[in-house]
mmCIF file of C-alpha atoms in Angstrom:
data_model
loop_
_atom_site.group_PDB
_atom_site.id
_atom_site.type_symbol
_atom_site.label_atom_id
_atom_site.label_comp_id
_atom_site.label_asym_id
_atom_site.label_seq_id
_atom_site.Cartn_x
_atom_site.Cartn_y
_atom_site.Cartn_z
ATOM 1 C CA UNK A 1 0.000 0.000 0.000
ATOM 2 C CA UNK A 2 1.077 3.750 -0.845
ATOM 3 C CA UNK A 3 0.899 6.195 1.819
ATOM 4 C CA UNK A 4 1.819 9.522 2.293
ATOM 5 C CA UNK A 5 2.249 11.271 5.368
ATOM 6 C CA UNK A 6 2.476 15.257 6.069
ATOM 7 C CA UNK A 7 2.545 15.761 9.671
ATOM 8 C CA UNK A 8 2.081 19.772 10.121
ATOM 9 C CA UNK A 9 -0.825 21.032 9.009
ATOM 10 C CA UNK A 10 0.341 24.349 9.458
ATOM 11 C CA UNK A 11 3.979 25.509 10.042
ATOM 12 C CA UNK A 12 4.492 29.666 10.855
ATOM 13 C CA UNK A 13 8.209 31.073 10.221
ATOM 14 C CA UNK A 14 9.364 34.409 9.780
ATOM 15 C CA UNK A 15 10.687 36.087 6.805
ATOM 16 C CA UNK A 16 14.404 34.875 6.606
ATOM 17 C CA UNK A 17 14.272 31.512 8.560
ATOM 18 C CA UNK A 18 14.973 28.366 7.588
ATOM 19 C CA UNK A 19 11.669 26.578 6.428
ATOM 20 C CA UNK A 20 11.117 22.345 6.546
ATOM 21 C CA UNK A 21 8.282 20.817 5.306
ATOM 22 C CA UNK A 22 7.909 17.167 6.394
ATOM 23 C CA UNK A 23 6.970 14.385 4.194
ATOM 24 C CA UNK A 24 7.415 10.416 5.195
ATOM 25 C CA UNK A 25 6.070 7.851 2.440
ATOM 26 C CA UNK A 26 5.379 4.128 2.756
ATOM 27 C CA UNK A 27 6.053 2.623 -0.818
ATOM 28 C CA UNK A 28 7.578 -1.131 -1.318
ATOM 29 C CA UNK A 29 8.734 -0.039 -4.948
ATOM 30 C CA UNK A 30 10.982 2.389 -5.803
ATOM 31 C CA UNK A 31 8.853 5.589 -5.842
ATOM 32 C CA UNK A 32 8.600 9.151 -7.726
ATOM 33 C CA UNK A 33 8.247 12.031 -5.174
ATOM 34 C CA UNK A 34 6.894 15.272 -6.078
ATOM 35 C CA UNK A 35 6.120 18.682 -4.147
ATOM 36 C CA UNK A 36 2.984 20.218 -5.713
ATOM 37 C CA UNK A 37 2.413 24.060 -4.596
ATOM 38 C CA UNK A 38 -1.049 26.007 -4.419
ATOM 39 C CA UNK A 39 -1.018 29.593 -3.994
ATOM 40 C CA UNK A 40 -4.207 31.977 -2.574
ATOM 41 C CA UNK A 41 -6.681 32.020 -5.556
ATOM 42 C CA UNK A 42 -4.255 29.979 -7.973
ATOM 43 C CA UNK A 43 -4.338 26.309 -9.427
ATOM 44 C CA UNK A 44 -2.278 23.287 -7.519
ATOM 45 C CA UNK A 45 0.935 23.287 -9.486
ATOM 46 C CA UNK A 46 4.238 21.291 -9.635
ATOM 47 C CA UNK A 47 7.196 22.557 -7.746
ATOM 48 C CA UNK A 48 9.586 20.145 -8.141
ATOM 49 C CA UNK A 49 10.582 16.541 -8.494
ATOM 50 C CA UNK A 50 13.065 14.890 -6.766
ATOM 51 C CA UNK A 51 14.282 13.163 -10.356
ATOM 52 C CA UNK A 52 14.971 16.514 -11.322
ATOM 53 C CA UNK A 53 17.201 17.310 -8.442
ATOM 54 C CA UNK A 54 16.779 21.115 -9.085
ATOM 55 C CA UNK A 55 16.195 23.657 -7.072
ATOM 56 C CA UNK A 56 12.856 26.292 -7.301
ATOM 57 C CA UNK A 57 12.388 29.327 -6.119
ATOM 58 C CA UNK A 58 15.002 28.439 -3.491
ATOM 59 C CA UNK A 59 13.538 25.401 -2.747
ATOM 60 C CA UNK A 60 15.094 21.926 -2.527
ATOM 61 C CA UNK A 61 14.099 18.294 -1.696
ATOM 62 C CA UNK A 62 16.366 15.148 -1.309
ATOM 63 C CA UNK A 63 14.759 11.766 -1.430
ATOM 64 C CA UNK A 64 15.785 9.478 1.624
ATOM 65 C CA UNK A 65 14.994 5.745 1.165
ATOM 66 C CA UNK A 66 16.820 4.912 4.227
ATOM 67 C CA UNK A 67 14.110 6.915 6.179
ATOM 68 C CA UNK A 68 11.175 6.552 3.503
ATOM 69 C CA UNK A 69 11.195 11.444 3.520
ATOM 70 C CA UNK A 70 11.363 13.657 1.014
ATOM 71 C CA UNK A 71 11.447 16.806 3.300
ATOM 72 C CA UNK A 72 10.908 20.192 1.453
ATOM 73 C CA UNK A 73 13.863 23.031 2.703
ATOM 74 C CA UNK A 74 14.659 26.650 1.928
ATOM 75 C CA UNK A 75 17.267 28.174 3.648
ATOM 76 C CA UNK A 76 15.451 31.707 3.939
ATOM 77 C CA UNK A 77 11.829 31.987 3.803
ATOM 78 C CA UNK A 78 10.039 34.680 2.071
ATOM 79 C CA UNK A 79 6.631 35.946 2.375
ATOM 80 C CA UNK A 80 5.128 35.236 -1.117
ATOM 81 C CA UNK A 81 6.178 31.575 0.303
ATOM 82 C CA UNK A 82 3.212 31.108 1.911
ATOM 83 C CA UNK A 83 0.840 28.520 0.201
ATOM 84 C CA UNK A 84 -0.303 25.113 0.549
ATOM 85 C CA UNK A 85 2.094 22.365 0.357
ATOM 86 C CA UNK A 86 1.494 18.949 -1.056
ATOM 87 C CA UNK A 87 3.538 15.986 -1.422
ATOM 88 C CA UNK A 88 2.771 13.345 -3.385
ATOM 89 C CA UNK A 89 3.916 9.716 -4.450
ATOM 90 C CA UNK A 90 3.300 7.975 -7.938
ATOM 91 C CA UNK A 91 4.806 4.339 -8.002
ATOM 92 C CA UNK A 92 4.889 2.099 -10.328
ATOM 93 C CA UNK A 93 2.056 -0.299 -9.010
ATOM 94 C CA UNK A 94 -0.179 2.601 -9.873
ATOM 95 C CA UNK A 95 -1.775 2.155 -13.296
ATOM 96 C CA UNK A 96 -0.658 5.073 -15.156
ATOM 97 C CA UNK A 97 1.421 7.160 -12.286
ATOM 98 C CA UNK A 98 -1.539 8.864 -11.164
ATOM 99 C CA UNK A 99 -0.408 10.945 -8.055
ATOM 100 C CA UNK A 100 -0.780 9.893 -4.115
ATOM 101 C CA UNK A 101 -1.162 12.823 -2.652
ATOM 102 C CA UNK A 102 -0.886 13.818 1.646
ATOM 103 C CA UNK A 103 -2.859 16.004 3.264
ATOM 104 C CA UNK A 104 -1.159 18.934 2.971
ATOM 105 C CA UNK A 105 1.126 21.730 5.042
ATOM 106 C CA UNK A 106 0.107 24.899 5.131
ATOM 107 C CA UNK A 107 3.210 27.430 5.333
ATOM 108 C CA UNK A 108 2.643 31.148 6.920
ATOM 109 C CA UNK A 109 5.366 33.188 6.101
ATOM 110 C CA UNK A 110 5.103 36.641 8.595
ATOM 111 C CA UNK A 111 7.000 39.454 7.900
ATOM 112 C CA UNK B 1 -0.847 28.182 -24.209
ATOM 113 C CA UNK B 2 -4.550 27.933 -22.038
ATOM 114 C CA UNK B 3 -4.452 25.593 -18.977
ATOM 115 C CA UNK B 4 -7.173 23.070 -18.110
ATOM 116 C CA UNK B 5 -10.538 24.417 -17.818
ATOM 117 C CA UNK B 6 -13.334 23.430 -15.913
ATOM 118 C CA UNK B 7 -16.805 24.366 -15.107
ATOM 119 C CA UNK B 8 -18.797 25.401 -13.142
ATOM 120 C CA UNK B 9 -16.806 26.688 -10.750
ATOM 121 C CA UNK B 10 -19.440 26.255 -7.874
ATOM 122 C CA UNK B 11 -22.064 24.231 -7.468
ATOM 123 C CA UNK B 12 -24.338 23.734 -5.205
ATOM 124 C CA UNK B 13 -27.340 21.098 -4.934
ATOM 125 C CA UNK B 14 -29.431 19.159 -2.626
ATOM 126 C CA UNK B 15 -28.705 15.984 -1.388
ATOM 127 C CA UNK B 16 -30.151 13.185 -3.990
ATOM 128 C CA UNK B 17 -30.058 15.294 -6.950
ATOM 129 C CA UNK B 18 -27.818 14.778 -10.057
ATOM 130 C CA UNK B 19 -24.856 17.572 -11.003
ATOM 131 C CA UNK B 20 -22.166 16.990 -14.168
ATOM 132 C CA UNK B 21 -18.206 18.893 -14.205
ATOM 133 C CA UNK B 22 -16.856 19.218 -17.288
ATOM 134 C CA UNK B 23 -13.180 19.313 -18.420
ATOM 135 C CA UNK B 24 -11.504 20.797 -21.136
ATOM 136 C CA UNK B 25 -7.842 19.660 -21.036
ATOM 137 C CA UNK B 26 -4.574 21.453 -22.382
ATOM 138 C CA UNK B 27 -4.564 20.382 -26.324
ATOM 139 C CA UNK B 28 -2.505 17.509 -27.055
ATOM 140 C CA UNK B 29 -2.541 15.776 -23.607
ATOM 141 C CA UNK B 30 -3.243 12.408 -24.217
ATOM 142 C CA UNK B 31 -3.929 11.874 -20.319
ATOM 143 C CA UNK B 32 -7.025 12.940 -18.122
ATOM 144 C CA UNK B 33 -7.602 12.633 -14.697
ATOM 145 C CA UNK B 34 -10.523 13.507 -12.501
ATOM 146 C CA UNK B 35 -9.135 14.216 -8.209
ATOM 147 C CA UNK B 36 -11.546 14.916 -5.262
ATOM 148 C CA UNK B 37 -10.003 16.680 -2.024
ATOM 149 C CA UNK B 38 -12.232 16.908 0.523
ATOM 150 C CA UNK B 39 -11.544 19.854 2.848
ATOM 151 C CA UNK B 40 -8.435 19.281 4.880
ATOM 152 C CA UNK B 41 -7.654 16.672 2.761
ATOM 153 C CA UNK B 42 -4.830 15.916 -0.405
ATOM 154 C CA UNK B 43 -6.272 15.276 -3.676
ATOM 155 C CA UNK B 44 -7.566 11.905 -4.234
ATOM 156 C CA UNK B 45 -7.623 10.035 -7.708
ATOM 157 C CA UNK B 46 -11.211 9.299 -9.349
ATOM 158 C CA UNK B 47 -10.474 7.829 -12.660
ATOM 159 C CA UNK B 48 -7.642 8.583 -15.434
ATOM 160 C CA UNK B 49 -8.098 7.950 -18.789
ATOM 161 C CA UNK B 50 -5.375 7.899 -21.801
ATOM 162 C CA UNK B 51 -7.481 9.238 -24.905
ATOM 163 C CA UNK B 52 -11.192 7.957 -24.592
ATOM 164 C CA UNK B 53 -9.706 4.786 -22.424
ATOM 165 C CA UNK B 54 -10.009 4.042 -18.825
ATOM 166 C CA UNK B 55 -7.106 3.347 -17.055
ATOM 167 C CA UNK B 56 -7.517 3.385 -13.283
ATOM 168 C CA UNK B 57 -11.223 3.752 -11.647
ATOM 169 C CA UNK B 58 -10.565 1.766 -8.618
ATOM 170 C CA UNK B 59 -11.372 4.519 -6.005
ATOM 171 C CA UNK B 60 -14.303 5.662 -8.162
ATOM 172 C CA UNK B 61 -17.473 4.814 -6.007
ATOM 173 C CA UNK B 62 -19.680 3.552 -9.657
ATOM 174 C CA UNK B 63 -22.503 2.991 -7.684
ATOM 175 C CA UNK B 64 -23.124 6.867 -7.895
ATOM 176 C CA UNK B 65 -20.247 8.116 -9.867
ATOM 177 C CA UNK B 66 -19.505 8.305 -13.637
ATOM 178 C CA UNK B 67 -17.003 9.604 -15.785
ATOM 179 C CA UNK B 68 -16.493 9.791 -19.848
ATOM 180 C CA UNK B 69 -14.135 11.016 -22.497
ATOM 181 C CA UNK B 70 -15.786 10.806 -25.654
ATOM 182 C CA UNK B 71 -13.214 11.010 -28.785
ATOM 183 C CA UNK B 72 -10.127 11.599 -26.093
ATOM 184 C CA UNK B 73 -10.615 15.154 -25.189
ATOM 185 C CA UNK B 74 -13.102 16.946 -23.592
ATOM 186 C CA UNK B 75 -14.403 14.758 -19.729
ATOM 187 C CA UNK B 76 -17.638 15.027 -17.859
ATOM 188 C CA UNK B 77 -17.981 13.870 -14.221
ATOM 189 C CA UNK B 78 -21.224 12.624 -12.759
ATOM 190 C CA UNK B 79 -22.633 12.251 -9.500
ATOM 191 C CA UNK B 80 -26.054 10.492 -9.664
ATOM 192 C CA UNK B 81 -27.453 10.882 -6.340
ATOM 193 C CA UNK B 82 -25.704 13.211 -4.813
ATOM 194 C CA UNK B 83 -24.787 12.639 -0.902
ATOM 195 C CA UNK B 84 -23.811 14.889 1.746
ATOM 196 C CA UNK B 85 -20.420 13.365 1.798
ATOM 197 C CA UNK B 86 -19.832 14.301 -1.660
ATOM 198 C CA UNK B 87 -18.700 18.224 -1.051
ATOM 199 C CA UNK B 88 -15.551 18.675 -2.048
ATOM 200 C CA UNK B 89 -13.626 19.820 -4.572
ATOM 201 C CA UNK B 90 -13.338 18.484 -8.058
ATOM 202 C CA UNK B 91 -10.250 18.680 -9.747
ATOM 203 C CA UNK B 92 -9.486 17.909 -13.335
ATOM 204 C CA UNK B 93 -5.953 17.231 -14.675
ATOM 205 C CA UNK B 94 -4.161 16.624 -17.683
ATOM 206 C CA UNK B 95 -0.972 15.457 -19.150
ATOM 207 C CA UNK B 96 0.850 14.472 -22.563
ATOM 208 C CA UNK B 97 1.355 10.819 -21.319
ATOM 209 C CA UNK B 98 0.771 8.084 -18.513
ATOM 210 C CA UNK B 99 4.623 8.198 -17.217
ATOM 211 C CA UNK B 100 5.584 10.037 -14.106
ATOM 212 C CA UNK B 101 7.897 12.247 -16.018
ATOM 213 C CA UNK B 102 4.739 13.563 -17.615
ATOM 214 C CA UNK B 103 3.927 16.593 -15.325
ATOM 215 C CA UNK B 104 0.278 16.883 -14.551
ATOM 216 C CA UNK B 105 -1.573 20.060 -15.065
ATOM 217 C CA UNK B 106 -4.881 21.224 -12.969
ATOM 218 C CA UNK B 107 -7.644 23.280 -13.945
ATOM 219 C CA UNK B 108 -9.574 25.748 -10.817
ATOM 220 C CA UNK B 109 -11.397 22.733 -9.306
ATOM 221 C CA UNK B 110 -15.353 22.371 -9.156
ATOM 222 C CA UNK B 111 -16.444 23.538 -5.636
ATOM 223 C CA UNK B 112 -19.727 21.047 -4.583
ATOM 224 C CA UNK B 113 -21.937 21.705 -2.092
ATOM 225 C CA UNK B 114 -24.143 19.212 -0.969
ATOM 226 C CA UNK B 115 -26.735 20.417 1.783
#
């Protein structure tokens, strides 16, 4: 079974500090690990990928089998940061690589 | 180029009745998929189809739900009766292919109301 766990629902840092988003997975494959991004008033989009291993808007992600997390970090948090954070899972027993997603972090940014 | 659209935006119907979301996906994507996140909840998978085919409908509850592609591009959604567990959002997605390379693209989401 595919699970993915997220577990702040919402994390508050000021402008400049370090920022972590958790994520923990439970996958018996070898998985794909994404970090999806919604904005106030936009559409969920991708941020990154940890195939990619590239870094957006300041953000990166490292993929840890050993501990089954693909943690979200930015050195120095802005404001226009804020949003809601997904991460999501899509292994290969899923027909197609539709997306597994968690429940979601949602970052506060305050000045 | 124009994202995924949906509509209607919001929606909002009594328990038992019937309601239909539409999808338009980004031209060329060969893959559709249909999410519902509750509130407080990640986006769940409906269906996904690749062109007018279904792929994956396991967590689609058929007993009420429905969901079409006729000729591979344009999707409709249907909840037939409606219950109160049913509000959520509706999210349509699209992407070239099936692989997880393929990045998935969302449209606004269908906000349902159930009362």
């Amino acid at each position: 079974a595919q699970r993915v766990t997220q577990p702040e629902k919402l994390l508050s840092v000021f402008k400049g500090a370090p920022v972590e988003l958790k994520c923990n997975y439970s996958y018996s494959g070898s998985p794909e690990l994404f970090w999806y991004v919604q904005y106030s008033r936009q559409r969920l989009q991708l941020l990154l990928r940890h195939i990619s291993r590239e870094s957006i808007k300041g953000f990166t992600a490292d993929l840890n089998k050993g501990e089954t997390s693909f943690h979200l970090k930015k050195p120095f948090a802005q404001e226009e940061d804020s949003a809601m954070y997904y991460c999501a899972l899509s292994g290969a027993s899923n027909s197609g690589y539709a997306l597994n997603f968690g429940k979601g972090t949602s970052l506060l940014v305050t000045p | 180029e124009a994202g995924v659209a949906q509509s209607p935006r919001y929606k909002i119907i009594e328990k038992r009745q019937s309601v239909a979301f539409w999808c338009n996906p980004i031209s060329g994507h060969a893959t559709l998929y249909w999410y519902q996140q509750i509130l407080g909840q990640g986006p769940k998978l409906l269906i996904q189809f690749q062109n007018n085919g279904v792929v994956d409908d396991s967590q689609l509850p058929k007993d009420r739900f429905s969901a079409e592609r006729l000729k591979g591009v344009d999707s409709t959604l249907k909840i037939q009766p409606a219950k109160l567990e049913d509000s959520a959002v509706y999210l349509c997605a699209s992407s070239l292919g099936t692989d997880y390379y393929n990045e998935q693209f969302f449209g606004p989401g269908t906000r349902l109301t159930v009362l």
